[in-house]
mmCIF file of C-alpha atoms in Angstrom:
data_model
loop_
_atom_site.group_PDB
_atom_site.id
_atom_site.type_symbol
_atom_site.label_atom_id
_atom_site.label_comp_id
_atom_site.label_asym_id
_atom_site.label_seq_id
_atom_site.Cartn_x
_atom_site.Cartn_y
_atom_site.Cartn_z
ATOM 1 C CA UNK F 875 11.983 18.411 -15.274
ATOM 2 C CA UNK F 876 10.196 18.176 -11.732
ATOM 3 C CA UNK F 877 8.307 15.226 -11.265
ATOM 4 C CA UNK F 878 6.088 14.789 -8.423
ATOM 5 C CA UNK F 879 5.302 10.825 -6.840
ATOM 6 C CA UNK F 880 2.902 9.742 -3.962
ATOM 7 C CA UNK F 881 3.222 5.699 -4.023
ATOM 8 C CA UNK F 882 5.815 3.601 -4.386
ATOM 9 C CA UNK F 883 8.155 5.648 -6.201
ATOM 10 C CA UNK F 884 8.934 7.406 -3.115
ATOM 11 C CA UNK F 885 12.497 6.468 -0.875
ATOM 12 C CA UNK F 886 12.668 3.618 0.728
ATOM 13 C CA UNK F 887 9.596 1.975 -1.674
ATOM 14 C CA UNK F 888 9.193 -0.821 -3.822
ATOM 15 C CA UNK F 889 9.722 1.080 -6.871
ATOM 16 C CA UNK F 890 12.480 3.604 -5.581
ATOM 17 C CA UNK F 891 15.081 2.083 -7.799
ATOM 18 C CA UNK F 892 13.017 3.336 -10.848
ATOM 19 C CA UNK F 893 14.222 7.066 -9.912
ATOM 20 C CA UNK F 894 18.052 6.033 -9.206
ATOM 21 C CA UNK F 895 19.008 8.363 -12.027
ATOM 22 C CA UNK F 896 17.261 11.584 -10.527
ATOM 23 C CA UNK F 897 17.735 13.626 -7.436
ATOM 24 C CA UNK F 898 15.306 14.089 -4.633
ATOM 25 C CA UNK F 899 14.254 17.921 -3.934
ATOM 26 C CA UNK F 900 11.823 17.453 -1.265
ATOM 27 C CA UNK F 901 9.063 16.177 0.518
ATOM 28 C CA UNK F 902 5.799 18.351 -0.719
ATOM 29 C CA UNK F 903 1.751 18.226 -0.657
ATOM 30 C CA UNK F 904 -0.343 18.452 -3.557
ATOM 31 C CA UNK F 905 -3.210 21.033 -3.476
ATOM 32 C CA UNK F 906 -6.733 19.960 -1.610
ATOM 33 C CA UNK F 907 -7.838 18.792 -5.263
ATOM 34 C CA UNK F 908 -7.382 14.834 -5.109
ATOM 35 C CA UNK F 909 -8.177 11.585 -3.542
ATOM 36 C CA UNK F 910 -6.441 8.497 -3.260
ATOM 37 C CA UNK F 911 -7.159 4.666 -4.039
ATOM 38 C CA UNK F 912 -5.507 1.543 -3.491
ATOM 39 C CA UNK F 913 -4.941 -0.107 -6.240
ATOM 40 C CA UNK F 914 -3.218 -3.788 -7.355
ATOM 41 C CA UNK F 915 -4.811 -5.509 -4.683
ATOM 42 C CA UNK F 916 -3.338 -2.732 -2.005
ATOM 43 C CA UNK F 917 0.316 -2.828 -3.786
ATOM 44 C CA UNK F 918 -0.269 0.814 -4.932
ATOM 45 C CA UNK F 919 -1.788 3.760 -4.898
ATOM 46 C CA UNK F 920 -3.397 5.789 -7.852
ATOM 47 C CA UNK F 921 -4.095 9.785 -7.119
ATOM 48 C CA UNK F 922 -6.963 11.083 -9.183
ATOM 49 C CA UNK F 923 -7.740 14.694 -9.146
ATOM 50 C CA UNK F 924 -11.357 15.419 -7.674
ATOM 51 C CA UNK F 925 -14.234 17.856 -7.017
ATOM 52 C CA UNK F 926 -15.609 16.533 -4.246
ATOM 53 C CA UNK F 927 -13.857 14.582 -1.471
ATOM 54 C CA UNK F 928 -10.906 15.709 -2.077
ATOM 55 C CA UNK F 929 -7.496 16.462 0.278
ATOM 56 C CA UNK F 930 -3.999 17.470 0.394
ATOM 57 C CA UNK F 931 -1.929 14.053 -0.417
ATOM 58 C CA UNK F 932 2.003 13.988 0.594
ATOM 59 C CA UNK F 933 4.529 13.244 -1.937
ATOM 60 C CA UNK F 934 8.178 13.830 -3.048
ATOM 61 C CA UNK F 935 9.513 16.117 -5.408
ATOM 62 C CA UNK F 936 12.231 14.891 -7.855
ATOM 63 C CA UNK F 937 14.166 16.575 -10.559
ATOM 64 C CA UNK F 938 14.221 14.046 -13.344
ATOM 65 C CA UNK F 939 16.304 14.262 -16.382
ATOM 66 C CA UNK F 940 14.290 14.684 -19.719
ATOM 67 C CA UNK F 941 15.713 11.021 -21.021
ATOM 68 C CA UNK F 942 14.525 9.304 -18.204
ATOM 69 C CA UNK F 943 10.664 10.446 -18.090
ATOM 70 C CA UNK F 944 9.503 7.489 -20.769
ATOM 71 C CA UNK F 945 11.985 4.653 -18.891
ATOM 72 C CA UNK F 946 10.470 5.636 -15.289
ATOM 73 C CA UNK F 947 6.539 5.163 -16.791
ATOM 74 C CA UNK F 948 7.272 2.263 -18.793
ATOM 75 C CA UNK F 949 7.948 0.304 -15.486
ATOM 76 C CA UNK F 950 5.099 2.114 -13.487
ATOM 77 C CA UNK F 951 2.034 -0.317 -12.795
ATOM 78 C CA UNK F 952 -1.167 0.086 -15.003
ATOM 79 C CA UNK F 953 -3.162 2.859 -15.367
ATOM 80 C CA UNK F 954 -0.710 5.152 -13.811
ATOM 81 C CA UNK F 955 0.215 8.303 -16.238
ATOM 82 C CA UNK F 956 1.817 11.547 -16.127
ATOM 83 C CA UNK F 957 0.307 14.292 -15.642
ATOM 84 C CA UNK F 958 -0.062 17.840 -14.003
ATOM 85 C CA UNK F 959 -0.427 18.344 -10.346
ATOM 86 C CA UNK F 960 -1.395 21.298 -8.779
ATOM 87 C CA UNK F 961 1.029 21.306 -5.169
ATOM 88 C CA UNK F 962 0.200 22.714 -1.778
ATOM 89 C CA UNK F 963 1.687 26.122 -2.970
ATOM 90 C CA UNK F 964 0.271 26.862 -5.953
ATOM 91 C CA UNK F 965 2.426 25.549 -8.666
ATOM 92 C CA UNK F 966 2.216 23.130 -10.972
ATOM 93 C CA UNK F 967 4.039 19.749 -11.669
ATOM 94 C CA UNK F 968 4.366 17.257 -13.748
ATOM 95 C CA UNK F 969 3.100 13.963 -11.708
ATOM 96 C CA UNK F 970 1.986 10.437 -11.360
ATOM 97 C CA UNK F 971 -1.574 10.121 -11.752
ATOM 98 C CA UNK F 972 -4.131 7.446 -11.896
ATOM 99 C CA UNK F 973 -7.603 7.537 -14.695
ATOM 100 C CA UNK F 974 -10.146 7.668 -12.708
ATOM 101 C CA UNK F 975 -11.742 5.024 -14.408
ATOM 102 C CA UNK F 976 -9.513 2.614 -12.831
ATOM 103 C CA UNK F 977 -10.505 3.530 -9.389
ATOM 104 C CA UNK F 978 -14.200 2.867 -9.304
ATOM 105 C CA UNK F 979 -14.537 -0.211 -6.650
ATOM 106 C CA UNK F 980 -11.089 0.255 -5.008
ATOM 107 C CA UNK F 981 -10.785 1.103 -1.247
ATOM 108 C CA UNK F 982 -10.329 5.003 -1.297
ATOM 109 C CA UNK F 983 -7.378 6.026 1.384
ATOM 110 C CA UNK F 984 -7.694 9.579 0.759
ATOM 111 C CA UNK F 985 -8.158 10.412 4.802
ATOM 112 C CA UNK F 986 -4.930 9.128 5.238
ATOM 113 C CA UNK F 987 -3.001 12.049 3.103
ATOM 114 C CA UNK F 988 -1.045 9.667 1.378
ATOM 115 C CA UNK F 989 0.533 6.100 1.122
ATOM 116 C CA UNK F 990 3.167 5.851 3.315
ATOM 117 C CA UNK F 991 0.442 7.308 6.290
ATOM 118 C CA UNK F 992 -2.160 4.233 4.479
ATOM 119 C CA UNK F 993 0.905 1.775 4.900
ATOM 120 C CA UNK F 994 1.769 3.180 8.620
ATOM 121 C CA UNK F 995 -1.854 2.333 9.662
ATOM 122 C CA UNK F 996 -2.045 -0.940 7.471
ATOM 123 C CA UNK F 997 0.943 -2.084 9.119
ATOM 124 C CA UNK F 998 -0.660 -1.550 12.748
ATOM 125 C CA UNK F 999 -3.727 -2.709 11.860
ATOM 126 C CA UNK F 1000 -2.743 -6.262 10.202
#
C-alpha cells in the first residue's frame, strides 16, 4: 500500500527508522484541505483535515508492505491514526493523521506547508 507522512516519519527524522522496511516513492503535497499543529510539546506534528484555514502540506510518499502498516502505528506518538488523504493531484492515500480533538490549544504551523519548513524556521529562530 501507499502511505503518505508529513512529520517525523519523513528521511532524515526522528522516527525514519520506523519505515526501514518500505521504499520511498516521492516527495508529494496533500490537497489545500488541511492544517497543521505542533504537537508533544513541538516534537511532532499532527495534520487534521479542515474547512477553513486550510493549505497544501508537503510530505513523502512511501510504498509500505501490508504486514508492516499495524508495526509502523503502534510506535507512532498519540493521537496520530491512519487515514485517507486527499494529495495535490487528486488522488487519494492512505496517511498519517491527527483527531482534531487533540489539536485544540496547540500552536497551528499550517503557513509553513509542513514540518520540516516549521523546523527550518524553528531552527533560525531559536
Amino acid at each position: 500500500m501507499h502511505l503518505f507522512v508529513n512529520g517525523t516519519l519523513m528521511r532524515g527524522e526522528a522516527l525514519h527508522q520506523n519505515l526501514s522496511a518500505c521504499t520511498f516513492l516521492k516527495e508529494v503535497s496533500t490537497a489545500a484541505r488541511y492544517r497543521l499543529f505542533l504537537l508533544g510539546g513541538d516534537t511532532y506534528p499532527g495534520m487534521v483535515r479542515a474547512d477553513i484555514g486550510a493549505s497544501h502540506i508537503a510530505g513523502e510518499l512511501y510504498f509500505v508492505p501490508d504486514a508492516h502498516i499495524d508495526e509502523i502505528f503502534a510506535r507512532e506518538p498519540p493521537h496520530l491514526y491512519l487515514g485517507e488523504v486527499e494529495l495535490e493531484d487528486g488522488s487519494q492515500v492512505p496517511g498519517v493523521l491527527c483527531e482534531a480533538e487533540a489539536v485544540h490549544q496547540n500552536p497551528e504551523i499550517t503557513t509553513y506547508g509542513g514540518w520540516r519548513a516549521w523546523r527550518k524556521h524553528a531552527d533560525v529562530v531559536v
